[in-house]
PDB file of C-alpha atoms in Angstrom:
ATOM      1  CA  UNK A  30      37.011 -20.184 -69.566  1.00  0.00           C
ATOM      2  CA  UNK A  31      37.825 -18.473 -66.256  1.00  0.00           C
ATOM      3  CA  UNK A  32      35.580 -15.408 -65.402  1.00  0.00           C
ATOM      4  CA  UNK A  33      36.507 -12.622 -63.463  1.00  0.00           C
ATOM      5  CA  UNK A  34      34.742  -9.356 -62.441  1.00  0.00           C
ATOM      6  CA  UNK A  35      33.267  -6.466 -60.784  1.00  0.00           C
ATOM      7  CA  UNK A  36      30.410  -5.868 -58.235  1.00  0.00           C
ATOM      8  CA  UNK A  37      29.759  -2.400 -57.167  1.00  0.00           C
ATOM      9  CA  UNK A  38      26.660   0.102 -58.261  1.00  0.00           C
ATOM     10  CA  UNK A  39      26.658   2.160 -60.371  1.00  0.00           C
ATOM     11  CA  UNK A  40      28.857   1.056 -62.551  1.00  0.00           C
ATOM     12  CA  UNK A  41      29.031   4.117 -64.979  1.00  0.00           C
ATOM     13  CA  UNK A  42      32.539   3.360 -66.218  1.00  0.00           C
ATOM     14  CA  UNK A  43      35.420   0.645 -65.413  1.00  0.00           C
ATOM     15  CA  UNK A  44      39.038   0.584 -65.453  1.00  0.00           C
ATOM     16  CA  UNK A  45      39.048  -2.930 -64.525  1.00  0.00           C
ATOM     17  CA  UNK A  46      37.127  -4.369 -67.111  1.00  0.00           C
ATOM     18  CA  UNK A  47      39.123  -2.713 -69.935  1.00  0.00           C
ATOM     19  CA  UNK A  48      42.824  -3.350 -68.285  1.00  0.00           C
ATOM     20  CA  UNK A  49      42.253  -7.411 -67.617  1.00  0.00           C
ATOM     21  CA  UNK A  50      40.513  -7.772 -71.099  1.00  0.00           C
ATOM     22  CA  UNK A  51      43.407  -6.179 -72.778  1.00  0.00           C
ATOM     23  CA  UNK A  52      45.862  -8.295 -70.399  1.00  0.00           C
ATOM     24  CA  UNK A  53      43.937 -11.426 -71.554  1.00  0.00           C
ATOM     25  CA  UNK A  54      44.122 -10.764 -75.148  1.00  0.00           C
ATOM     26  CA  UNK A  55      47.788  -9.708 -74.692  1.00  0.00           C
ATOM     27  CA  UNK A  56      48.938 -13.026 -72.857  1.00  0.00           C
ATOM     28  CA  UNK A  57      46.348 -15.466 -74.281  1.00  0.00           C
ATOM     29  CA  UNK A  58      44.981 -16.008 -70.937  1.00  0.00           C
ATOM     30  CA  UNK A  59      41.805 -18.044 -71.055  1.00  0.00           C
ATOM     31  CA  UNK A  60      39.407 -15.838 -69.360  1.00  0.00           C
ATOM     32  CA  UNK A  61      37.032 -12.670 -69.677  1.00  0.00           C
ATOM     33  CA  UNK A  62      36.653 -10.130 -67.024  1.00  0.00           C
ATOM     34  CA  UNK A  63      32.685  -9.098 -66.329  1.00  0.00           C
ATOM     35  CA  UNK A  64      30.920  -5.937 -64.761  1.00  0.00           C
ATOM     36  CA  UNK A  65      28.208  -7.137 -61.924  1.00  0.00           C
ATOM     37  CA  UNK A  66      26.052  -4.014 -61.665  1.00  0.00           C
ATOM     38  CA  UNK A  67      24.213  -4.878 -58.530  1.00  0.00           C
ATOM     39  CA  UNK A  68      21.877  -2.447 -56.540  1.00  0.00           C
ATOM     40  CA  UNK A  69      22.504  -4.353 -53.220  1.00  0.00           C
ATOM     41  CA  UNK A  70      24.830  -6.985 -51.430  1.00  0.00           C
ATOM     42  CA  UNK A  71      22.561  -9.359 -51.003  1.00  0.00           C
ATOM     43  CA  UNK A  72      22.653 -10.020 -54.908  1.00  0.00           C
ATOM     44  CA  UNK A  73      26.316 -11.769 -54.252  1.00  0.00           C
ATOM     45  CA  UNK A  74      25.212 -15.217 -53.585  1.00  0.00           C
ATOM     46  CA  UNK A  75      23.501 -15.300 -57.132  1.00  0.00           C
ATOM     47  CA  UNK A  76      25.997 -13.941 -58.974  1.00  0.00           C
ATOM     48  CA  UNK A  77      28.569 -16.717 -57.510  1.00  0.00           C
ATOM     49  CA  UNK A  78      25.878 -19.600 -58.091  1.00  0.00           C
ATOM     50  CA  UNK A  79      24.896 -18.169 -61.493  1.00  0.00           C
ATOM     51  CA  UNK A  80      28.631 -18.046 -62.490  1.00  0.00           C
ATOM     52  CA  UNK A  81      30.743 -20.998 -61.033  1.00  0.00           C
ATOM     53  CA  UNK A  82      33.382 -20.037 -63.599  1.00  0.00           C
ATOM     54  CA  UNK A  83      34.126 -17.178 -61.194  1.00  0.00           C
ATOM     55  CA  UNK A  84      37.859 -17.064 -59.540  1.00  0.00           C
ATOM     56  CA  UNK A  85      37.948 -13.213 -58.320  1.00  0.00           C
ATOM     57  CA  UNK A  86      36.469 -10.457 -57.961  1.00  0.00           C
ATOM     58  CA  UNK A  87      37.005  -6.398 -57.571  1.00  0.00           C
ATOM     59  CA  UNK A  88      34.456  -4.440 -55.483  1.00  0.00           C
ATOM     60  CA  UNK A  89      34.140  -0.948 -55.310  1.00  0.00           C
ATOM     61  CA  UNK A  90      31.552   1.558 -54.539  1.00  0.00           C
ATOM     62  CA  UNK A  91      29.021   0.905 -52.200  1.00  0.00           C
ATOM     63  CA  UNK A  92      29.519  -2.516 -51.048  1.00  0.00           C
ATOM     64  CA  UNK A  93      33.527  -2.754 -49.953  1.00  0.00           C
ATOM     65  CA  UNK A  94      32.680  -2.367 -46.199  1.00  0.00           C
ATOM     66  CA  UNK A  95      29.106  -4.706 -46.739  1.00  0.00           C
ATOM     67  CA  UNK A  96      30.960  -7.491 -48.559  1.00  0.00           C
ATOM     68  CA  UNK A  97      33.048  -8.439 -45.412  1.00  0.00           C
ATOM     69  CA  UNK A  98      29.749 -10.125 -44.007  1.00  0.00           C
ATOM     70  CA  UNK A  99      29.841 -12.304 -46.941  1.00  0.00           C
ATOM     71  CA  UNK A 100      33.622 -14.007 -46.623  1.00  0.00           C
ATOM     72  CA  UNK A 101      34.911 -16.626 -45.306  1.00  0.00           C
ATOM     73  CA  UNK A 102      38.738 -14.917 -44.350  1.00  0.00           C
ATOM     74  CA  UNK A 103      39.903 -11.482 -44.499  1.00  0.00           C
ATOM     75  CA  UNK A 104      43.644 -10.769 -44.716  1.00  0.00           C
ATOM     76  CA  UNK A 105      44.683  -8.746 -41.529  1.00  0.00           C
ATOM     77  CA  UNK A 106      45.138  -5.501 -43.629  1.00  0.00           C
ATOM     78  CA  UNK A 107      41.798  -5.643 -44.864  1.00  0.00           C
ATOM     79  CA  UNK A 108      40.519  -6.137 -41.553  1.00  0.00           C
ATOM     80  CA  UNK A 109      42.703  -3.082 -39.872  1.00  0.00           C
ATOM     81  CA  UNK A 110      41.539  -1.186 -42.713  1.00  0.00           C
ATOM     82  CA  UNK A 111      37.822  -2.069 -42.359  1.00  0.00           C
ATOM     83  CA  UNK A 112      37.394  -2.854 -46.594  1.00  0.00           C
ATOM     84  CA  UNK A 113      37.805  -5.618 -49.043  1.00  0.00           C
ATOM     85  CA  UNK A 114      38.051  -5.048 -52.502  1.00  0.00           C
ATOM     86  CA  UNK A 115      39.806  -8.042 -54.041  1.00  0.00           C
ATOM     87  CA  UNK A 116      37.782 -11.547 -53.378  1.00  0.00           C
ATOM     88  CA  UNK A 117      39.512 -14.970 -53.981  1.00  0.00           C
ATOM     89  CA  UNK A 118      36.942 -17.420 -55.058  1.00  0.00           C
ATOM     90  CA  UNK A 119      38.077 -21.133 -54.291  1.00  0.00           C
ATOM     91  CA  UNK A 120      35.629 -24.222 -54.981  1.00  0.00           C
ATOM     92  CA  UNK A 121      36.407 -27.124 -52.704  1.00  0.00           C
ATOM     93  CA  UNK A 122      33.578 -30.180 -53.897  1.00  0.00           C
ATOM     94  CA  UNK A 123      30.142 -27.963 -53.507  1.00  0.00           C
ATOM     95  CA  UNK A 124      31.482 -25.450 -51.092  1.00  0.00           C
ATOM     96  CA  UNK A 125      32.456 -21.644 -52.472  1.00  0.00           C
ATOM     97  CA  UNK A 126      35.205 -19.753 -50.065  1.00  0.00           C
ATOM     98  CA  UNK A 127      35.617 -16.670 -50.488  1.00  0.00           C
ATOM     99  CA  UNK A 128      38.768 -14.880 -49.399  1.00  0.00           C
ATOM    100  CA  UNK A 129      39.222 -10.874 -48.743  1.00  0.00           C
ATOM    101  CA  UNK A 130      42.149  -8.714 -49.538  1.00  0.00           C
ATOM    102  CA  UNK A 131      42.599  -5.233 -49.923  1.00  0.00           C
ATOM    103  CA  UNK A 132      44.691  -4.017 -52.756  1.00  0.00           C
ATOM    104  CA  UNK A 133      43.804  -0.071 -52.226  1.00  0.00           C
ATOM    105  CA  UNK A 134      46.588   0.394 -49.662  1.00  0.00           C
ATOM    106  CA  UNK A 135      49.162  -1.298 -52.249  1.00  0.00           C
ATOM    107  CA  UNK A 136      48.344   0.225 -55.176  1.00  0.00           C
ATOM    108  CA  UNK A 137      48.381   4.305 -53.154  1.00  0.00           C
ATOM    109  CA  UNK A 138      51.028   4.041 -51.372  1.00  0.00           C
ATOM    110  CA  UNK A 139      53.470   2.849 -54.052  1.00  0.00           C
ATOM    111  CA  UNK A 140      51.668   5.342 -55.977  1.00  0.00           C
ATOM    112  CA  UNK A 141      52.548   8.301 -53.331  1.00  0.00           C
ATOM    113  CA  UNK A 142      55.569   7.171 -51.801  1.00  0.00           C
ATOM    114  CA  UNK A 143      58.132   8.732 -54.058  1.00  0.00           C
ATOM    115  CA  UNK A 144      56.272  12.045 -53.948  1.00  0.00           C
ATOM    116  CA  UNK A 145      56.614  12.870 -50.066  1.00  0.00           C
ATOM    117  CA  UNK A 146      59.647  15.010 -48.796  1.00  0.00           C
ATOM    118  CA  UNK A 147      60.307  15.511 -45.027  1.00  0.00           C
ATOM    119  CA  UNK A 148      58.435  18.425 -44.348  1.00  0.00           C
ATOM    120  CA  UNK A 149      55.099  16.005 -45.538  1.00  0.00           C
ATOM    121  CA  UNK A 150      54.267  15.105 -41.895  1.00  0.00           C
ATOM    122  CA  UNK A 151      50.313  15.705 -41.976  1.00  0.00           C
ATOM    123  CA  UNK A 152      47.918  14.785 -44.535  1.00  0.00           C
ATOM    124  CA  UNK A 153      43.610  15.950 -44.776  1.00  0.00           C
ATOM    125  CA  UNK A 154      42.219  12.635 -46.107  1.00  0.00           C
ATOM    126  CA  UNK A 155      38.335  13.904 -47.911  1.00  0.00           C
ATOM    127  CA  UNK A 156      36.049  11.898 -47.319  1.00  0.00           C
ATOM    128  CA  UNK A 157      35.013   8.794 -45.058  1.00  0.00           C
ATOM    129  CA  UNK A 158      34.285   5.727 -47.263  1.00  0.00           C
ATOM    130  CA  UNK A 159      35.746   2.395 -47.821  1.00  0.00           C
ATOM    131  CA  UNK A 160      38.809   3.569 -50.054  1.00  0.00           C
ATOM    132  CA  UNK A 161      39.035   6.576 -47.814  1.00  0.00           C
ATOM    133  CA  UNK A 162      40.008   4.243 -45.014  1.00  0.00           C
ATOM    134  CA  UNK A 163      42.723   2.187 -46.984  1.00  0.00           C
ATOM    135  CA  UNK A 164      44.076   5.517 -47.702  1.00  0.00           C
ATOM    136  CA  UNK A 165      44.446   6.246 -44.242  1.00  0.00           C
ATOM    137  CA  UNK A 166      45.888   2.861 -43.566  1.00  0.00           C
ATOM    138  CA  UNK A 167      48.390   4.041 -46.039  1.00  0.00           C
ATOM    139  CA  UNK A 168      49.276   7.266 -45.191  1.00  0.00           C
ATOM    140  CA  UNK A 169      49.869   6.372 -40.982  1.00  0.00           C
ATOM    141  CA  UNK A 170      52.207   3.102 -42.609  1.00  0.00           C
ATOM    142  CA  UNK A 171      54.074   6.401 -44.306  1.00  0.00           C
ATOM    143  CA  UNK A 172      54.718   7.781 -41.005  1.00  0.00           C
ATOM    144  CA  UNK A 173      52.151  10.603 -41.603  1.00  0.00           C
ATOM    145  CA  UNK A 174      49.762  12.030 -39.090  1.00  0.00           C
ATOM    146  CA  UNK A 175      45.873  11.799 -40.651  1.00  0.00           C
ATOM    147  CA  UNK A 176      42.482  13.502 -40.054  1.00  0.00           C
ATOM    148  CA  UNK A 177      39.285  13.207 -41.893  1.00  0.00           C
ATOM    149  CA  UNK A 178      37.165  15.583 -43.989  1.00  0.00           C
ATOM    150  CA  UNK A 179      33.762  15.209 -44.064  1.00  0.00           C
ATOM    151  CA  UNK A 180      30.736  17.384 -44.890  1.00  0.00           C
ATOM    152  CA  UNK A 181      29.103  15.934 -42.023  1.00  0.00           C
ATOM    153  CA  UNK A 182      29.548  15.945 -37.970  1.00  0.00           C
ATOM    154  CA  UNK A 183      30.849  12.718 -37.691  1.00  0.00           C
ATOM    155  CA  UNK A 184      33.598  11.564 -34.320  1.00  0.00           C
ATOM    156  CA  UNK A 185      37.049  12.424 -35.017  1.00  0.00           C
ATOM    157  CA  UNK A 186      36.514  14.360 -38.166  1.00  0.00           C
ATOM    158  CA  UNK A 187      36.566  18.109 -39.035  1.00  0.00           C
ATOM    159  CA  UNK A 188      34.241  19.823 -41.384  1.00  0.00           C
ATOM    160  CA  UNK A 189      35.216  21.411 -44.483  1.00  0.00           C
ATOM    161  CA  UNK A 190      33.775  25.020 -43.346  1.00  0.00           C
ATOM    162  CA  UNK A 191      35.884  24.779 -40.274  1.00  0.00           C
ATOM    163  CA  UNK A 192      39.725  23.762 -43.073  1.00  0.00           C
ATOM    164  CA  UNK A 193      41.538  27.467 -42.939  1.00  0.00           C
ATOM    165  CA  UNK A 194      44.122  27.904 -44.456  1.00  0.00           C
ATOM    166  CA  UNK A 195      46.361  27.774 -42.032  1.00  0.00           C
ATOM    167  CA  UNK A 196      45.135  23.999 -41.651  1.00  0.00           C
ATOM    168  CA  UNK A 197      46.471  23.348 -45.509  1.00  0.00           C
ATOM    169  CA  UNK A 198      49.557  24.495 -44.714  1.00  0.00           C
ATOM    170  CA  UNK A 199      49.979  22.339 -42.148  1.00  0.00           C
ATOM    171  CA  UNK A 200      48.601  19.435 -42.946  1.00  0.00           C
ATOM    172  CA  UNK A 201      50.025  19.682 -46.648  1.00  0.00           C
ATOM    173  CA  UNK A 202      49.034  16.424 -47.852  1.00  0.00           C
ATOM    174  CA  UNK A 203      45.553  16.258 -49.088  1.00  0.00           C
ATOM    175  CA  UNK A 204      43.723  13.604 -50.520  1.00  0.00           C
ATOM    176  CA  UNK A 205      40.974  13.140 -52.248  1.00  0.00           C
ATOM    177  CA  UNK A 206      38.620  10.283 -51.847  1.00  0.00           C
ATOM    178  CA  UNK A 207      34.883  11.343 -52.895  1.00  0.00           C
ATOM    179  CA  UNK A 208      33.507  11.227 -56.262  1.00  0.00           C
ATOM    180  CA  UNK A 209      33.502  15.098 -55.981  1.00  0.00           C
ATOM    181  CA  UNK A 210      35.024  16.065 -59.513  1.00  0.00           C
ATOM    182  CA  UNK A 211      34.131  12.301 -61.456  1.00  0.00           C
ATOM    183  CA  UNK A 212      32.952  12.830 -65.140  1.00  0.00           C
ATOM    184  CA  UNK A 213      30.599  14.597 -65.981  1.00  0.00           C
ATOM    185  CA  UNK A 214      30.474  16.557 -62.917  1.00  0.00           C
ATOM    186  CA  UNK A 215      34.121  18.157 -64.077  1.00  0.00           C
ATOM    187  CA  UNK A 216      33.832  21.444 -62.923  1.00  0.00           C
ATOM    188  CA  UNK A 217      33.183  20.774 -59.543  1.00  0.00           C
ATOM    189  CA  UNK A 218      35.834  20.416 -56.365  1.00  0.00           C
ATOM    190  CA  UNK A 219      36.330  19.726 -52.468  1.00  0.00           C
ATOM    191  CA  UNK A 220      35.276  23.230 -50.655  1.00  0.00           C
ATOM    192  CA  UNK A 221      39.120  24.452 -49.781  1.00  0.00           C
ATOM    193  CA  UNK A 222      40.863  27.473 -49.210  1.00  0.00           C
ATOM    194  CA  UNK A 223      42.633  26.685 -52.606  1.00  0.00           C
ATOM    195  CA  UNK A 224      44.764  30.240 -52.329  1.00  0.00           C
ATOM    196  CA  UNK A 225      46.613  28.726 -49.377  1.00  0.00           C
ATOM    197  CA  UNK A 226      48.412  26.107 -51.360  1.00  0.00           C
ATOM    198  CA  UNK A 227      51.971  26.361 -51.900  1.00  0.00           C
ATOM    199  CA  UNK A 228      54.942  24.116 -53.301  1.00  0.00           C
ATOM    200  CA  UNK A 229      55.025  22.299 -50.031  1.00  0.00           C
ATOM    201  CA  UNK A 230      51.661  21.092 -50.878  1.00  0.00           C
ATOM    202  CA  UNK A 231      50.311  17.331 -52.315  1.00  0.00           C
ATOM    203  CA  UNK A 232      47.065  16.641 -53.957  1.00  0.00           C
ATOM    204  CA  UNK A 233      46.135  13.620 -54.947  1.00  0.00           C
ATOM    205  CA  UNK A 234      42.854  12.568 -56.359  1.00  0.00           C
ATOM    206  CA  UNK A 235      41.805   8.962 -56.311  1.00  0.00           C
ATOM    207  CA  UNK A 236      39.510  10.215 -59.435  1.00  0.00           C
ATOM    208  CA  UNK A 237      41.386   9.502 -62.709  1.00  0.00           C
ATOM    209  CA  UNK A 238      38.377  10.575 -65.032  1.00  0.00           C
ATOM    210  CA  UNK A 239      38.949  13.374 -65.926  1.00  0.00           C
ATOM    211  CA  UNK A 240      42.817  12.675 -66.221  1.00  0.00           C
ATOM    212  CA  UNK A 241      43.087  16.461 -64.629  1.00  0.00           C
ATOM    213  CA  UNK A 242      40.401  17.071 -62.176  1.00  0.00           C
ATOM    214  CA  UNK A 243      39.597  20.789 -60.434  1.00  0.00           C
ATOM    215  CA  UNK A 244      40.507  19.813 -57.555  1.00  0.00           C
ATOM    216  CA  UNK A 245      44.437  19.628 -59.481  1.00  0.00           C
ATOM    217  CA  UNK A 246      43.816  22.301 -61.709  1.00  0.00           C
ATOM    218  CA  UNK A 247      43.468  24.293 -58.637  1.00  0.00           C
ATOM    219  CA  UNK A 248      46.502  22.679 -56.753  1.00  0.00           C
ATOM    220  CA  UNK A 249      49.003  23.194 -60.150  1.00  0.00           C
ATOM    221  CA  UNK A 250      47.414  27.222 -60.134  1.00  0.00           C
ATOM    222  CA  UNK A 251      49.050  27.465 -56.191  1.00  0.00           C
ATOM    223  CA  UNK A 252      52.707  25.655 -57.290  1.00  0.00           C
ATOM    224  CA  UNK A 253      51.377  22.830 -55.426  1.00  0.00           C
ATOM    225  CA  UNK A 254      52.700  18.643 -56.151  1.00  0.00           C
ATOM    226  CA  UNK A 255      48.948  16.933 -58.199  1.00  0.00           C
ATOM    227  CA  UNK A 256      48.666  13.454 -58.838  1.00  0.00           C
ATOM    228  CA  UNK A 257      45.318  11.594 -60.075  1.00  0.00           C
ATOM    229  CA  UNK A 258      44.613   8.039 -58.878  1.00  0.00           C
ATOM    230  CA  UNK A 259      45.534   5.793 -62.341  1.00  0.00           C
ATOM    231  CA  UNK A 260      48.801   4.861 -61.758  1.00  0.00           C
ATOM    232  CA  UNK A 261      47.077   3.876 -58.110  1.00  0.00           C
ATOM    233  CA  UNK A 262      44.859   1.899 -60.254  1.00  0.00           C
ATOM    234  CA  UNK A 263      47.364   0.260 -62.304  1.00  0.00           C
ATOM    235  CA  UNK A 264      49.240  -0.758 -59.164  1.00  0.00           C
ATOM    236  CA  UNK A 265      46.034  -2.053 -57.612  1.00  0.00           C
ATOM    237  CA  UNK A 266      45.492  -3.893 -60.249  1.00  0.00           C
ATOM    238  CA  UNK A 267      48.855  -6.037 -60.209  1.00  0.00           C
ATOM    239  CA  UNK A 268      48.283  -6.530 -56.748  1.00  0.00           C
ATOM    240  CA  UNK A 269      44.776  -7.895 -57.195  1.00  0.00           C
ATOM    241  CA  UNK A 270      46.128 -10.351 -60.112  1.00  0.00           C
ATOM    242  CA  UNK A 271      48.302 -11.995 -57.570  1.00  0.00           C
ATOM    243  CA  UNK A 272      46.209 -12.499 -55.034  1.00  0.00           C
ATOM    244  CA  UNK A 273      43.816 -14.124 -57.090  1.00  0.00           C
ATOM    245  CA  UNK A 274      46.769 -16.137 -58.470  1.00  0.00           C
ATOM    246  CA  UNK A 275      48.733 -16.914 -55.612  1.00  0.00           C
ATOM    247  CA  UNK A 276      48.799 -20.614 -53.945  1.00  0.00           C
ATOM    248  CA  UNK A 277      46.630 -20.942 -51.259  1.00  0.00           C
ATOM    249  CA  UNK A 278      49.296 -21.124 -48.927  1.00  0.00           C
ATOM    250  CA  UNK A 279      50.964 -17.909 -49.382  1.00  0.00           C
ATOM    251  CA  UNK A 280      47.363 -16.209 -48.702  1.00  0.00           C
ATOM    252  CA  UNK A 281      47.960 -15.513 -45.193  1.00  0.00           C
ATOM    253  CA  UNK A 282      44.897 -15.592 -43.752  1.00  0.00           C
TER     254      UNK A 282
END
């Protein structure tokens, strides 16, 4: 039986266990899709000896910056964007290569392309992470103009106490990429001048649990466009399926 999985930490809940383990049982694939809660990087190697049933795997938070270290090949987009979190696994006699993509930029902007009008020109992306840097990938392959949030002085970033609300109006796309809102901690949401919002305005939230985060709550109280991060996820998904599926040479790296 083919295995795939998950390595990230915590692992308090998972999307992609439940989705490929219903798509298994749903097309009679051969295979079972496991989570790899691991409290550092360095764990990888044993996981892949321990499991040589392995063909893919997702990564997500901490480790989809530290995992790059660890690969053989990383698709140019993953590269640009600086994050992997779809992993190839290929045995060739006693030799493991592992190959990086990055499905985050696939699965957002399909997700947020059909929202954006022409007057969308500008967009806050909250946060710095790994995903936060697929979304700008993203965002600047939408034509859009993009500037970090973070709570910290950090180069070419602004700080949340210094977002007006002029600076919501003008950059009128806002995303969401911190865990600021994630079950349980549901009644809690990015520090914005919320009044300022308007019908011009997009929120997205990469956060899909709860299905209606604050943040949104507070962006549908304004008039303003909310979208969570599932359909995203579902898109991500796909795109992670066929890279781990595809032939080896229409991997392009």
């Amino acid at each position: 039986m083919d295995k795939y999985g998950l390595i990230g930490y915590p692992l308090i809940h998972s999307f992609s266990k439940n989705y490929f383990n219903e798509k298994f049982v749903n097309e009679g694939i051969d295979a079972e899709y496991i989570n790899f809660e691991i409290p550092t990087i360095d764990s990888l190697p044993e996981i892949l000896a321990s499991n040589p049933e392995l063909k893919g795997l997702n990564v997500t938070i901490p480790y989809k910056e530290k995992v790059i270290s660890f690969l053989d090949s990383v698709s140019p987009e993953a590269r640009a964007i600086g994050a992997v979190n779809v992993i190839k696994i290929e045995h060739k006699g006693s030799d493991i290569i592992l190959k990086g993509y990055n499905s985050d930029v696939i699965g957002f902007t399909q997700s947020i392309e059909p929202l954006l009008e022409r007057f969308h020109k500008k967009a806050l992306i909250l946060g710095t992470g790994g995903a936060s840097k697929a979304i700008n990938f993203g965002l600047r392959a939408l034509g859009l103009e993009t500037v970090y949030v973070s709570r910290y002085e950090r180069p070419n970033t602004i700080q949340y106490d210094n977002i007006t609300p002029d600076t919501v109006k003008e950059y009128n796309v806002i995303v969401n990429c911190t865990p600021c809102g994630m079950y349980p901690h549901f009644n809690e949401c990015p520090n914005l001048p919320y009044e300022a919002l308007d019908s011009k305005n997009i929120l997205y939230d990469l956060i899909y649990n709860p299905d209606t985060t604050m943040f949104m709550r507070k962006g549908i109280e304004h008039g303003a466009t909310v979208k969570n991060g599932l359909e995203m996820l579902l898109l991500q998904a796909f795109a992670g399926w066929k890279f781990w599926n595809q032939s080896n040479n229409d991997t392009n790296i």
